[in-house]
Tab-separated table of C-alpha atoms in Angstrom:
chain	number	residue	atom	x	y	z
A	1	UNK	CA	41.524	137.299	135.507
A	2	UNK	CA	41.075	139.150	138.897
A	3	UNK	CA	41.630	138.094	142.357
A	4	UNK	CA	39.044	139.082	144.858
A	5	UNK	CA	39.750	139.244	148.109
A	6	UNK	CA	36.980	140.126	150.703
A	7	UNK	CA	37.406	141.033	154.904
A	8	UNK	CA	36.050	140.128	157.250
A	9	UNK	CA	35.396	136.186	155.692
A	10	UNK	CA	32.798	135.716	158.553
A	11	UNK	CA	31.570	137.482	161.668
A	12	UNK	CA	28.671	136.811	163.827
A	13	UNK	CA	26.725	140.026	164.991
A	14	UNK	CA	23.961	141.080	166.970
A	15	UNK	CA	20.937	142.426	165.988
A	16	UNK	CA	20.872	146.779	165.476
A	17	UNK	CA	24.702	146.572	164.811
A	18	UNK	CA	25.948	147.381	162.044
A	19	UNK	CA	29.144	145.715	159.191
A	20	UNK	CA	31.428	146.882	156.876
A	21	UNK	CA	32.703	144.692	154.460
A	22	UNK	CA	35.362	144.996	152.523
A	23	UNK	CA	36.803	144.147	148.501
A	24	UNK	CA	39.808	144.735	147.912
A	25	UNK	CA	40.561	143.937	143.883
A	26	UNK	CA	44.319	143.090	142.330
A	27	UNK	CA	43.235	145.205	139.421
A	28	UNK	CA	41.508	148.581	138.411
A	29	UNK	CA	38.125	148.013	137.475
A	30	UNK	CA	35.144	150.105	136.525
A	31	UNK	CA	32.194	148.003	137.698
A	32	UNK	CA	32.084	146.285	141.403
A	33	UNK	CA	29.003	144.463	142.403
A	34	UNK	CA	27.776	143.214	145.645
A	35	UNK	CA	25.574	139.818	145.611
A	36	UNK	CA	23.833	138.495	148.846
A	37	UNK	CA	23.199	134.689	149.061
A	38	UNK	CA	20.741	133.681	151.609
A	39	UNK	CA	20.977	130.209	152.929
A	40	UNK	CA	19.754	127.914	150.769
A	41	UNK	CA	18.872	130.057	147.719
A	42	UNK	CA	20.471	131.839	144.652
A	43	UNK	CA	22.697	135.142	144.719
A	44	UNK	CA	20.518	138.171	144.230
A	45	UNK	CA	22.310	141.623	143.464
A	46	UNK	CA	22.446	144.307	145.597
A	47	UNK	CA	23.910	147.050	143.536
A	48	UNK	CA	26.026	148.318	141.437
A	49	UNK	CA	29.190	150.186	142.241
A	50	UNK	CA	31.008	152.665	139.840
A	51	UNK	CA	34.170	154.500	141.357
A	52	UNK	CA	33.015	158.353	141.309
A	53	UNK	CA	29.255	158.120	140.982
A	54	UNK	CA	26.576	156.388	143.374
A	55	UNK	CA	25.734	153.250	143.550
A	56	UNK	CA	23.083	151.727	141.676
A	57	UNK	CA	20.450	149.569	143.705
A	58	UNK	CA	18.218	146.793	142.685
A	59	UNK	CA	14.731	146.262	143.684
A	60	UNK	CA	14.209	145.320	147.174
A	61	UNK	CA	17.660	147.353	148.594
A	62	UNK	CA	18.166	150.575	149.898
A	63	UNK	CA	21.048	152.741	150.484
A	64	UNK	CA	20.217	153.448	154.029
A	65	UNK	CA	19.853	149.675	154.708
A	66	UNK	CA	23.347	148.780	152.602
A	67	UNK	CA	25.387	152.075	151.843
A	68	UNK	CA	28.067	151.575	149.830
A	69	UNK	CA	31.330	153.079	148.976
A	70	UNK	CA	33.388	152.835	146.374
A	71	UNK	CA	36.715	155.617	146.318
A	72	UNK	CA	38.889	154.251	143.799
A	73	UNK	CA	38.973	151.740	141.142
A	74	UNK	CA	40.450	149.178	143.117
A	75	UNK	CA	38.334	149.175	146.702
A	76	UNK	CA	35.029	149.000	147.544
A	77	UNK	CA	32.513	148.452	150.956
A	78	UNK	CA	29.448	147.475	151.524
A	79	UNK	CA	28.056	148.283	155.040
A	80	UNK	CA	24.912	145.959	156.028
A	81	UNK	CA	23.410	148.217	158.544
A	82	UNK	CA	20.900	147.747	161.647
A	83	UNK	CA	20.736	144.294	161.463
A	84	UNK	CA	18.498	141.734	161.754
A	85	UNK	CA	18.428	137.961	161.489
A	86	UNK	CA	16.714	138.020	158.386
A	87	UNK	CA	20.420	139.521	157.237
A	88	UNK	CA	22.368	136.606	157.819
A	89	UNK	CA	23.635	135.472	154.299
A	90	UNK	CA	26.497	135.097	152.357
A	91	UNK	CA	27.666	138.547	150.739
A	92	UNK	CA	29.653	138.576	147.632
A	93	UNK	CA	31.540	141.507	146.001
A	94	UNK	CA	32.095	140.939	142.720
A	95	UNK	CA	34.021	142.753	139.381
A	96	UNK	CA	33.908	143.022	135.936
A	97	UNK	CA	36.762	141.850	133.487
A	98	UNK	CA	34.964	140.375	130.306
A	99	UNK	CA	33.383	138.177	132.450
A	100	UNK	CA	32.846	138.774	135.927
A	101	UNK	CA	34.791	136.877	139.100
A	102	UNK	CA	33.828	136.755	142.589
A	103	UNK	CA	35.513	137.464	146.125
A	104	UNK	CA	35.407	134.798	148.721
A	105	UNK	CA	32.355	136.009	150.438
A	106	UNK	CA	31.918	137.289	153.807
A	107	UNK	CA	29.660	134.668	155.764
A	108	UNK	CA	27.153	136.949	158.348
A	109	UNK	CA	25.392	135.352	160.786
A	110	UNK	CA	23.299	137.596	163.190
A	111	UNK	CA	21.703	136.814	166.226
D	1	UNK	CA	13.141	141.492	132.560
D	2	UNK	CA	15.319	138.886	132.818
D	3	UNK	CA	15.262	136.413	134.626
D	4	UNK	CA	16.766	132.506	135.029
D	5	UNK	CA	15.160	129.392	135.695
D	6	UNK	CA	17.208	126.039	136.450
D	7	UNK	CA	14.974	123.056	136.676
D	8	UNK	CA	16.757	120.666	138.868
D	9	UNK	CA	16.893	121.853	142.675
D	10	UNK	CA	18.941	118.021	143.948
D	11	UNK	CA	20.493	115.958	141.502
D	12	UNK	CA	21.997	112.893	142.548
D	13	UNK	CA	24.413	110.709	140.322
D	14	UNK	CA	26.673	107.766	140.399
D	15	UNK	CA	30.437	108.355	139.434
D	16	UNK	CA	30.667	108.067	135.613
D	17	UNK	CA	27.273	108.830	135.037
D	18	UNK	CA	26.153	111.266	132.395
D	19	UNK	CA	24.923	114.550	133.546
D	20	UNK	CA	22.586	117.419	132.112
D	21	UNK	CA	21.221	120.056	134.051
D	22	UNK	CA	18.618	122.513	132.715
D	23	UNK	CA	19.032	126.145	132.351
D	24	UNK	CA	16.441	128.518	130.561
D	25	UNK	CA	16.374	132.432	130.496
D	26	UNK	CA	13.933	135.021	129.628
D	27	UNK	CA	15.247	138.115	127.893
D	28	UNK	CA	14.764	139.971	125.528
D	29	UNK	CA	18.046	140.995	123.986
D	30	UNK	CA	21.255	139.126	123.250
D	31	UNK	CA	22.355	137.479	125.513
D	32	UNK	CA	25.646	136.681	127.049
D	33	UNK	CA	25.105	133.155	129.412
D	34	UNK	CA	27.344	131.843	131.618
D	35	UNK	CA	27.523	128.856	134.392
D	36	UNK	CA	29.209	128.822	137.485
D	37	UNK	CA	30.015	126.172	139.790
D	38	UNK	CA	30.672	126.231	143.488
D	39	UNK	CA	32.374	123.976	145.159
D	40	UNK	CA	32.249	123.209	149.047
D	41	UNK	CA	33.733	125.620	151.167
D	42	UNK	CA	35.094	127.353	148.296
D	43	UNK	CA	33.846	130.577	146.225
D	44	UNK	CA	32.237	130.941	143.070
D	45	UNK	CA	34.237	129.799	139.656
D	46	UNK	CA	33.530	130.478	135.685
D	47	UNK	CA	33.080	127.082	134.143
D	48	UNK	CA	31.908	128.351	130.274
D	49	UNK	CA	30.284	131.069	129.011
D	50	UNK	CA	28.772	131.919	125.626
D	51	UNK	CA	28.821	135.045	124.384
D	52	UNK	CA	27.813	134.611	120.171
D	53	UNK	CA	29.177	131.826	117.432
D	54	UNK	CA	29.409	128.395	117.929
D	55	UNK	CA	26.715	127.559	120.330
D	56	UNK	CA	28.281	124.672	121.544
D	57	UNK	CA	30.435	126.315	124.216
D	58	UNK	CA	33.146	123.969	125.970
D	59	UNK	CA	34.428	124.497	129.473
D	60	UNK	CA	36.767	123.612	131.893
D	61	UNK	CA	36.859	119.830	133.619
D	62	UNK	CA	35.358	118.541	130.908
D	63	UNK	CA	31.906	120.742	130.973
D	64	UNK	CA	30.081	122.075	128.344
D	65	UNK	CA	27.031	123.573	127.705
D	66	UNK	CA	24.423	124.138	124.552
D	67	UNK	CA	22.989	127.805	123.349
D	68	UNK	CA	19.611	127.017	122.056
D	69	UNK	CA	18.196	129.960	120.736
D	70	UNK	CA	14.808	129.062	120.148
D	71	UNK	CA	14.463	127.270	123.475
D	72	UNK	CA	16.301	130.229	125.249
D	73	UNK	CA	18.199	127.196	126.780
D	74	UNK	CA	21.399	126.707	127.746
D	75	UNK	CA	21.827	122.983	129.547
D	76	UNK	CA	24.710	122.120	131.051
D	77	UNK	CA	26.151	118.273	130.665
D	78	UNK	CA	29.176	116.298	131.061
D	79	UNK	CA	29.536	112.869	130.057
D	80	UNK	CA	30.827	111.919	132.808
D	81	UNK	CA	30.987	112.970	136.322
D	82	UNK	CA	33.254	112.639	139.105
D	83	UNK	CA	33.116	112.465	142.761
D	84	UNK	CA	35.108	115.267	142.671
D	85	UNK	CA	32.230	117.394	140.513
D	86	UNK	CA	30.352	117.247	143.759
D	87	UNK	CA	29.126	121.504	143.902
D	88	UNK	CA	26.421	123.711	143.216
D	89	UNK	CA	26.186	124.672	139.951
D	90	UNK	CA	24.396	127.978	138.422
D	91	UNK	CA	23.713	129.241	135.178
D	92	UNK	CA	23.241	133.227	135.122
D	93	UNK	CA	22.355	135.534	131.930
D	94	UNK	CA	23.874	139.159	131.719
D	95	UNK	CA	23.634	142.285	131.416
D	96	UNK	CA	23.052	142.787	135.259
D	97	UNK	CA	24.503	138.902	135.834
D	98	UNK	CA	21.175	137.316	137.154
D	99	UNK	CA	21.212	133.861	138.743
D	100	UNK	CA	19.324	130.587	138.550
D	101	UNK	CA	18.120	129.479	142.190
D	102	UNK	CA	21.032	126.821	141.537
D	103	UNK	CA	21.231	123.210	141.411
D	104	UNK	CA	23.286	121.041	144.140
D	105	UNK	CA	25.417	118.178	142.389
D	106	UNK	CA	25.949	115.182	144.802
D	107	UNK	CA	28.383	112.614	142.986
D	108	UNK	CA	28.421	109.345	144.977
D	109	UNK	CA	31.743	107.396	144.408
């Protein structure tokens, strides 16, 4: 198993700032992914994160909007950028380890 | 493209009641299904997951959940829940892990 851990755990921002998050991982992995879960619903992936290549985005996300970084096998951030309310959500990094864990979560709220 | 449906949004049971909650997939390969639960305040755990043979896939606390091939189902039941089993509870389907919109689990004791 891995163990996730994930900084900051919550904030509270204001809107047009921007958020770095942070996973840090116990283990060298190939795959991190971040996950967003908006109040009340489901967690919807972001994107993809390989160590060495870019990330890979779903529909509906943009780098420019969540840029991530990834610069070893062990780290990764995920930077939630000009915000708005509309980003206030749960966001989740998660890895791969024939089956995949998750990180705490960083809870966002911005006003 | 895949996605993951859970049917029951609330679901509301006595202590020691039986429980079964839905879970269907669309997709178009093999799959491998899992279900999560998570409890309050807390972050997201594995409870079983099915990747091929038996289809009857046991979990932890007692869980355990049914492949159904030709109903691309995989429900979710205990026999018996406990106060304690009080979470949210989603099924998800890889490749990309994609999530049911989740189903809240109120025990009352």
């Amino acid at each position: 198993s891995a163990v996730i851990s994930q900084k900051p755990s919550r904030d509270i921002c204001q809107r047009g700032t921007s958020l770095t998050i942070q996973c840090q991982v116990d283990s060298q992995v190939t795959m991190m992914f971040w996950y967003r879960q908006q109040p009340g619903q489901s967690l919807t992936l972001i994107a993809t994160a390989n160590q060495g290549s870019e990330a890979t985005y779903e529909s509906g996300f943009v780098i420019d909007k969540f840029p991530i970084s990834r610069p070893n096998l062990t780290f990764s951030t995920l930077t939630v950028s000009n915000m708005s309310p509309e980003d206030s959500s749960i966001y989740l990094c998660s890895v791969e380890g024939g089956t995949q864990y998750f990180g705490p979560g960083t809870r966002l709220l911005v006003l | 493209a895949q996605s993951v449906s859970q049917h029951n949004h609330h679901v509301i049971l006595s202590e020691a009641a039986s429980l079964e909650l839905g879970c269907n997939y669309s997709y178009g390969g093999t799959v491998n299904l899992f279900w999560y639960v998570q409890y309050p305040g807390q972050h997201l755990q594995l409870l079983l997951k099915y990747f091929s043979g038996d289809p009857l896939v046991k979990g932890i606390k007692g869980f355990e959940a049914e492949f159904i091939k030709s109903k691309f189902s995989f429900n979710l039941r205990k026999p018996s829940v406990q106060w304690s089993d009080t979470a949210e509870y989603f099924c998800a389907v890889e490749g990309k892990l994609i999530f049911g919109q989740g189903t809240t689990l109120q025990v009352k004791p």
